Coordinates of C-alpha atoms in Angstrom, one line a residue:
X1 CA 67.6 132.8 88.2
X2 CA 69.4 129.4 88.0
X3 CA 71.9 129.1 84.9
X4 CA 71.3 126.5 82.4
X5 CA 73.5 123.6 82.4
X6 CA 75.9 123.7 79.4
X7 CA 75.3 121.7 76.4
X8 CA 78.9 120.7 75.7
X9 CA 82.2 120.9 77.6
X10 CA 84.6 123.8 76.8
X11 CA 87.0 121.4 74.9
X12 CA 84.3 120.5 72.2
X13 CA 85.0 121.9 68.9
X14 CA 87.7 124.3 70.6
X15 CA 90.2 124.2 67.9
X16 CA 88.2 124.1 64.5
X17 CA 90.9 125.1 62.1
X18 CA 93.4 122.3 63.6
X19 CA 90.6 119.7 63.9
X20 CA 89.7 120.2 60.2
X21 CA 93.1 119.9 59.0
X22 CA 93.9 116.6 61.1
X23 CA 90.4 115.3 59.9
X24 CA 90.7 116.0 56.3
X25 CA 92.2 112.7 55.1
X26 CA 89.8 110.8 57.0
X27 CA 87.0 112.8 55.4
X28 CA 88.2 112.0 52.0
X29 CA 88.5 108.3 52.8
X30 CA 84.7 108.4 54.2
X31 CA 83.4 110.7 51.3
X32 CA 82.3 113.2 53.6
X33 CA 81.8 116.4 51.6
X34 CA 80.1 118.7 54.2
X35 CA 80.3 117.9 58.0
X36 CA 76.8 117.2 59.4
X37 CA 76.2 120.0 62.2
X38 CA 73.7 117.9 63.8
X39 CA 75.9 115.1 64.5
X40 CA 78.8 117.3 65.5
X41 CA 76.5 118.9 68.0
X42 CA 75.3 115.6 69.4
X43 CA 78.8 114.4 69.9
X44 CA 79.3 117.6 72.2
X45 CA 76.3 116.8 74.1
X46 CA 77.1 113.3 74.7
X47 CA 80.5 114.3 76.2
X48 CA 78.2 115.2 78.9
X49 CA 76.4 111.7 79.1
X50 CA 77.5 108.5 80.7
X51 CA 76.8 104.7 80.6
X52 CA 74.0 104.7 83.0
X53 CA 74.0 101.1 83.4
X54 CA 77.7 100.8 84.4
X55 CA 77.3 103.8 86.8
X56 CA 74.4 102.0 88.7
X57 CA 76.7 99.2 89.1
X58 CA 79.7 101.4 90.3
X59 CA 77.5 103.1 92.9
X60 CA 76.3 99.6 94.1
X61 CA 80.0 98.3 94.4
X62 CA 80.6 101.7 96.5
X63 CA 78.1 100.9 99.0
X64 CA 78.7 99.9 102.6
X65 CA 79.9 96.5 103.5
X66 CA 76.8 95.6 105.3
X67 CA 74.5 96.7 102.6
X68 CA 72.5 94.0 101.1
X69 CA 72.5 96.0 97.9
X70 CA 76.1 96.0 97.7
X71 CA 78.0 94.3 94.7
X72 CA 81.3 92.9 95.6
X73 CA 84.0 92.3 93.1
X74 CA 83.8 88.6 93.9
X75 CA 80.1 88.5 93.0
X76 CA 81.3 90.5 89.6
X77 CA 83.6 87.9 88.8
X78 CA 81.4 84.9 89.4
X79 CA 78.7 86.3 87.2
X80 CA 81.4 87.0 84.5
X81 CA 82.6 83.4 84.6
X82 CA 79.0 82.2 84.5
X83 CA 77.7 84.4 81.7
X84 CA 74.8 85.6 83.9
X85 CA 74.1 87.0 87.4
X86 CA 72.2 84.7 89.9
X87 CA 68.6 85.2 90.7
X88 CA 69.4 86.3 94.3
X89 CA 72.3 88.8 93.3
X90 CA 71.7 92.6 94.1
X91 CA 69.5 94.5 91.6
X92 CA 72.4 96.5 90.1
X93 CA 74.4 93.5 89.1
X94 CA 71.0 91.6 87.7
X95 CA 70.7 95.0 85.6
X96 CA 74.3 95.1 84.4
X97 CA 73.7 91.4 83.0
X98 CA 70.3 92.0 81.9
X99 CA 71.7 94.9 79.7
X100 CA 73.9 92.5 77.8
X101 CA 71.6 89.3 77.5
X102 CA 70.2 88.1 75.4
X103 CA 72.1 88.8 72.2
X104 CA 70.8 91.8 70.1
X105 CA 68.9 90.7 67.2
X106 CA 71.6 92.0 64.6
X107 CA 74.2 89.7 66.1
X108 CA 75.5 87.0 63.6
X109 CA 77.9 84.8 65.7
X110 CA 79.4 83.0 62.5
X111 CA 80.2 86.3 61.3
X112 CA 81.7 87.6 64.5
X113 CA 83.8 84.4 64.6
X114 CA 85.1 85.3 61.0
X115 CA 85.9 88.6 62.2
X116 CA 87.9 87.5 65.0
X117 CA 89.9 85.3 62.8
X118 CA 90.4 88.1 60.4
X119 CA 91.6 90.5 63.0
X120 CA 94.0 87.9 64.2
X121 CA 95.4 87.8 60.6
X122 CA 96.1 91.5 60.6
X123 CA 99.3 90.5 62.6
X124 CA 101.7 92.9 63.8
X125 CA 100.4 95.6 61.7
X126 CA 97.3 95.7 63.6
X127 CA 99.3 96.2 66.8
X128 CA 101.5 98.8 65.3
X129 CA 98.5 100.7 64.1
X130 CA 96.6 100.3 67.6
X131 CA 99.8 101.8 69.4
X132 CA 100.7 104.2 66.8
X133 CA 97.7 105.7 65.2
X134 CA 95.0 104.9 67.7
X135 CA 96.6 105.1 71.0
X136 CA 99.5 107.5 70.7
X137 CA 97.6 109.5 67.8
X138 CA 94.7 110.1 70.4
X139 CA 97.0 111.7 72.8
X140 CA 96.9 114.9 70.4
X141 CA 93.6 115.9 71.9
X142 CA 92.5 116.7 75.6
X143 CA 90.1 115.1 77.7
X144 CA 90.9 111.5 78.3
X145 CA 94.4 112.3 78.2
X146 CA 93.7 114.2 81.5
X147 CA 92.2 111.2 83.1
X148 CA 94.9 109.0 82.1
X149 CA 97.4 111.1 83.7
X150 CA 95.4 111.4 86.8
X151 CA 94.9 107.7 87.2
X152 CA 98.6 107.3 86.8
X153 CA 98.2 104.3 84.5
X154 CA 100.3 105.7 81.5
X155 CA 103.0 107.3 82.8
X156 CA 106.3 106.0 84.2
X157 CA 106.4 102.4 85.1
X158 CA 102.7 101.9 84.2
X159 CA 103.0 102.8 80.7
X160 CA 103.8 99.2 79.3
X161 CA 101.7 97.6 81.9
X162 CA 98.5 99.4 80.7
X163 CA 99.6 98.9 76.9
X164 CA 99.6 95.3 77.9
X165 CA 96.3 95.3 79.4
X166 CA 94.7 96.8 76.4
X167 CA 96.6 94.4 74.3
X168 CA 95.3 91.4 76.2
X169 CA 91.7 92.4 76.1
X170 CA 91.8 92.8 72.3
X171 CA 93.6 89.4 72.2
X172 CA 90.6 87.7 74.4
X173 CA 88.2 89.4 72.1
X174 CA 89.6 87.7 69.0
X175 CA 90.2 84.2 70.4
X176 CA 88.1 81.4 69.0
X177 CA 84.8 81.3 71.0
X178 CA 86.2 84.3 73.2
X179 CA 82.9 86.2 72.8
X180 CA 80.6 83.5 73.7
X181 CA 78.7 84.5 77.1
X182 CA 81.2 83.8 79.8
X183 CA 84.1 83.5 77.2
X184 CA 87.5 85.0 77.9
X185 CA 86.8 88.1 75.6
X186 CA 83.2 88.5 76.7
X187 CA 84.1 88.5 80.4
X188 CA 86.9 90.8 79.7
X189 CA 84.9 93.2 77.8
X190 CA 82.4 93.6 80.7
X191 CA 85.1 93.8 83.3
X192 CA 86.5 96.7 81.4
X193 CA 83.0 98.4 81.3
X194 CA 82.7 97.9 85.1
X195 CA 86.0 99.2 86.0
X196 CA 85.6 102.2 83.5
X197 CA 82.4 102.9 85.6
X198 CA 84.4 102.8 88.9
X199 CA 86.8 105.2 87.7
X200 CA 84.1 107.6 86.2
X201 CA 82.4 107.4 89.4
X202 CA 85.5 108.3 91.5
X203 CA 86.3 111.2 89.3
X204 CA 82.8 112.5 89.0
X205 CA 83.0 113.1 92.8
X206 CA 84.0 116.3 94.3
X207 CA 86.4 118.6 92.2
X208 CA 89.1 115.9 91.0
X209 CA 88.1 116.6 87.4
X210 CA 87.1 119.6 85.6
X211 CA 83.7 118.3 83.7
X212 CA 83.0 121.8 82.6
X213 CA 86.2 121.8 80.5
X214 CA 86.7 118.0 79.6
X215 CA 83.2 116.5 79.8
X216 CA 82.4 113.6 82.0
X217 CA 85.1 111.3 82.6
X218 CA 84.7 108.0 80.2
X219 CA 81.7 109.8 78.5
X220 CA 79.6 108.4 75.8
X221 CA 81.4 110.4 72.9
X222 CA 84.9 109.3 74.1
X223 CA 83.7 105.8 74.5
X224 CA 82.4 105.7 70.8
X225 CA 85.5 107.4 69.8
X226 CA 87.4 104.7 71.4
X227 CA 85.6 102.0 69.8
X228 CA 86.2 103.5 66.4
X229 CA 90.1 103.1 67.1
X230 CA 89.7 99.4 67.3
X231 CA 87.6 98.7 64.2
X232 CA 87.8 100.9 61.2
X233 CA 90.9 102.8 62.2
X234 CA 92.7 99.4 62.7
X235 CA 91.7 98.3 59.2
X236 CA 92.4 101.7 57.5
X237 CA 95.9 101.8 59.3
X238 CA 96.7 98.4 58.1
X239 CA 96.0 99.2 54.6
X240 CA 98.1 102.1 54.8
X241 CA 100.8 99.7 55.8
X242 CA 100.0 97.7 52.5
X243 CA 97.8 95.2 54.0
X244 CA 95.2 94.0 51.6
X245 CA 92.0 93.6 53.6
X246 CA 89.2 92.0 51.5
X247 CA 85.8 93.8 51.9
X248 CA 84.4 90.7 53.5
X249 CA 86.9 90.6 56.0
X250 CA 86.4 94.3 56.7
X251 CA 82.9 93.8 57.3
X252 CA 83.4 90.6 59.7
X253 CA 85.8 92.7 61.6
X254 CA 83.2 95.5 61.9
X255 CA 80.6 93.1 63.1
X256 CA 82.9 91.7 66.0
X257 CA 83.6 95.1 67.1
X258 CA 80.1 96.3 67.0
X259 CA 79.2 93.7 69.5
X260 CA 82.2 94.6 71.7
X261 CA 80.8 98.2 71.5
X262 CA 77.3 96.9 72.5
X263 CA 78.8 95.1 75.4
X264 CA 81.0 98.0 76.7
X265 CA 77.8 100.2 76.7
X266 CA 78.3 102.5 73.6
X267 CA 74.9 104.0 72.5
X268 CA 73.3 101.8 70.0
X269 CA 72.9 104.5 67.5
X270 CA 76.6 104.8 67.4
X271 CA 77.5 101.2 66.5
X272 CA 78.2 100.7 62.9
X273 CA 78.6 97.5 60.8
X274 CA 80.0 99.6 57.8
X275 CA 83.5 100.9 57.6
X276 CA 82.4 103.9 55.6
X277 CA 79.7 104.8 58.3
X278 CA 82.4 104.3 61.1
X279 CA 84.9 106.3 59.2
X280 CA 82.5 109.2 58.6
X281 CA 81.6 109.4 62.3
X282 CA 85.3 109.1 63.3
X283 CA 85.8 112.3 60.9
X284 CA 83.2 114.1 62.9
X285 CA 84.8 113.0 66.3
X286 CA 88.1 114.5 65.0
X287 CA 86.3 117.9 64.0
X288 CA 85.1 118.0 67.8
X289 CA 88.3 117.9 69.1
X290 CA 90.4 120.7 70.7
X291 CA 94.2 121.4 71.1
X292 CA 96.8 119.1 72.3
X293 CA 97.4 119.5 76.1
X294 CA 100.4 119.0 78.4
X295 CA 99.1 115.4 79.1
X296 CA 99.6 114.4 75.6
X297 CA 103.3 114.7 75.1
X298 CA 103.7 113.1 78.5
X299 CA 101.7 110.0 77.8
X300 CA 103.1 109.7 74.4
X301 CA 106.8 110.0 75.4
X302 CA 106.1 107.3 78.1
X303 CA 105.1 104.8 75.6
X304 CA 107.9 105.5 73.1
X305 CA 110.4 105.3 75.8
X306 CA 108.7 102.3 77.2
X307 CA 109.5 100.1 74.1
X308 CA 113.1 100.5 75.1
X309 CA 113.0 100.5 78.8
X310 CA 110.9 97.3 79.2
X311 CA 113.8 95.3 77.6
X312 CA 116.0 94.6 80.6
X313 CA 117.8 91.6 79.6
X314 CA 121.3 91.3 78.3
X315 CA 122.9 93.4 75.6
X316 CA 121.0 91.9 72.6
X317 CA 117.6 92.4 74.6
X318 CA 118.6 96.3 75.1
X319 CA 119.4 96.5 71.5
X320 CA 116.4 95.2 70.4
X321 CA 114.4 97.8 72.4
X322 CA 116.2 100.4 70.8
X323 CA 115.4 99.1 67.6
X324 CA 111.7 99.0 68.6
X325 CA 111.6 102.5 69.9
X326 CA 113.4 103.8 66.5
X327 CA 110.9 101.6 64.3
X328 CA 107.9 103.1 66.3
X329 CA 109.1 106.7 65.7
X330 CA 109.5 105.8 61.8
X331 CA 105.9 104.4 61.7
X332 CA 104.6 107.4 63.6
X333 CA 105.8 109.6 60.9
X334 CA 103.6 107.7 58.6
X335 CA 100.5 107.7 60.9
X336 CA 100.7 111.3 62.2
X337 CA 103.2 113.1 59.8
X338 CA 105.6 115.5 61.0
X339 CA 102.8 117.9 62.4
X340 CA 101.5 115.1 64.8
X341 CA 105.1 114.3 66.1
X342 CA 105.7 118.0 66.9
X343 CA 102.3 118.1 68.7
X344 CA 103.6 115.2 71.0
X345 CA 107.1 116.5 71.5
X346 CA 108.6 113.4 69.7
X347 CA 111.6 113.3 67.3
X348 CA 110.6 113.8 63.6
X349 CA 112.3 110.9 61.8
X350 CA 112.2 109.8 58.3
X351 CA 109.5 107.1 57.3
X352 CA 112.0 104.5 56.7
X353 CA 110.2 101.5 57.9
X354 CA 107.2 102.1 55.6
X355 CA 108.5 100.7 52.2
X356 CA 109.6 97.3 54.0
X357 CA 106.3 97.0 55.8
X358 CA 104.2 97.6 52.7
X359 CA 106.3 94.9 50.7
X360 CA 105.7 92.3 53.7
X361 CA 102.1 92.9 54.1
X362 CA 101.5 92.7 50.4
X363 CA 103.1 89.5 50.2
X364 CA 101.2 88.0 53.3
X365 CA 97.9 89.2 52.3
X366 CA 97.9 88.6 48.7
X367 CA 99.9 85.5 48.7
X368 CA 100.2 83.7 52.0
X369 CA 96.4 84.4 52.9
X370 CA 95.3 82.9 49.5
X371 CA 94.9 79.7 51.0
X372 CA 93.2 78.3 54.2
X373 CA 96.7 76.9 55.4
X374 CA 98.2 80.0 55.0
X375 CA 95.6 82.1 56.5
X376 CA 95.7 79.7 59.6
X377 CA 99.7 80.2 59.8
X378 CA 99.0 83.8 59.8
X379 CA 96.6 83.5 62.8
X380 CA 99.1 81.4 64.7
X381 CA 102.1 83.6 64.3
X382 CA 100.1 86.5 65.3
X383 CA 99.0 84.8 68.5
X384 CA 102.4 83.7 69.3
X385 CA 103.7 87.4 69.0
X386 CA 101.0 88.7 71.3
X387 CA 101.7 85.9 73.7
X388 CA 105.3 86.9 73.9
X389 CA 104.6 90.5 74.4
X390 CA 102.2 89.7 77.2
X391 CA 104.7 87.2 78.8
X392 CA 107.3 90.2 78.9
X393 CA 104.8 92.6 80.2
X394 CA 103.1 90.6 83.0
X395 CA 105.6 87.8 83.7
X396 CA 104.0 85.2 85.7
X397 CA 100.8 87.5 86.4
X398 CA 97.6 86.6 84.5
X399 CA 97.4 89.1 81.5
X400 CA 94.6 91.6 81.3
X401 CA 92.9 94.5 83.1
X402 CA 93.3 94.7 86.9
X403 CA 90.4 94.9 89.4
X404 CA 90.1 98.5 91.0
X405 CA 88.9 99.1 94.4
X406 CA 85.4 100.0 94.8

C-alpha cells in the first residue's frame, strides 16, 4: 500500500509555543483573538505548492539548445522590455506573460502611483525596517534560510550584493511609471519571478533540498510571507519608529504591493488591500513557523558585519561602517527584542537609536510632509540615499537581480 503524501512539511507549526510568543504583538495589532485553524492548515499545505506558471517557464528554459520549445534568457529579456511575448515565442513564454496581462480588474493605476510615492517617502526608516525587521527578522525561522545558504547568496562576500539586489528591485517598483507594462519595476518583478522559478526547479531535482522537512523551495506560503514583509510589515515598522503613515498612504502602499504580489505569482486569495487583513495573515504565518536553525545566525551575522566590511575607503569611511553596524544592532533590539538577537547569536545592545529616530520621523511626517513641496523633497532625498547605496554595492554594474544559468 502506497503511503499518502504529507499534508505539510515537518517544519510547519513545529514550535507552537515559541511561534505564539513571537506572533503575539502582531496579533494584537491585527485584532486576532483566536487563530483560524483552517488558515493555519492551508499555510502548511501550500508549503508544498509552487508557482506553476513560473515552473513551466523554468522547465522550458532548461530544455536542450536545439529544442524549439526552449526559452532563452535573451528571449525573456526581450519580452520583459516589450511588456509582452511575441506571437511566435515558445508556449511557456507566451503563457508566462499571458498570466500577467491584461491588468487584473481590481487594479487602480492612479492609486498604485500614489502608493509608490508614499513608499518612497518612508525614506531611510523603510530601509531600516526591511533590513532589520523583515530580512534579518525572517532568519529566526527555518525553511527559506536553508535555501539561501545553499545558494550562497547571503553569506560572506555575497551578503551585501544580494541586499543591494533586493533594494534595487524595491526601488524600481516604486519609481514613477515603474509598474507600467515594460517599465523598470514591472520587468524587474517578472525577472525575479523567473529567477525564483529557476532556483526552485534546480533544488527540487534530486536530493539537494529536504522537501519533507522544509517544503518546496520558494513555495506559495513562503512567497506570500515574503510579500507581507514589504507591505504591511514595512508600514508597521515605520510607525514603530515614529513615522506617521496616514490611512490613505497605507492603503495606497498596500495596493502597490498587491499588484507586485500578483505579478510575482502569489495566489490571488492571499493578496490583500487592507493592512489589517495582511497583518492578520502575517500573524498566522508566524504561528506556522518552527525553531531557528543554524542557517539563521549565519545569514544574520553576514549582513550585520557586511555593513562594516563594505566600507573599504579611508579612515572616515571605515568609521562610518562601524557606526552603521552599531546603529543596526540598536534598531534590531527595537524590532526583535533581546530574545530575537539571542536567537541569531547577535550582540544584545540597548535601543539607544530609537528616541532620535522617533523624533526625526515625527518632524518629517507631521511637519515636512504637510505640503506638496515637502513631500516631493522627502521623495527626492529617499531616492538619493538609495542611489548612493546601490552605487556602493554595484559600482559600475547595473543594479538589480542577476540572471541565473538555466
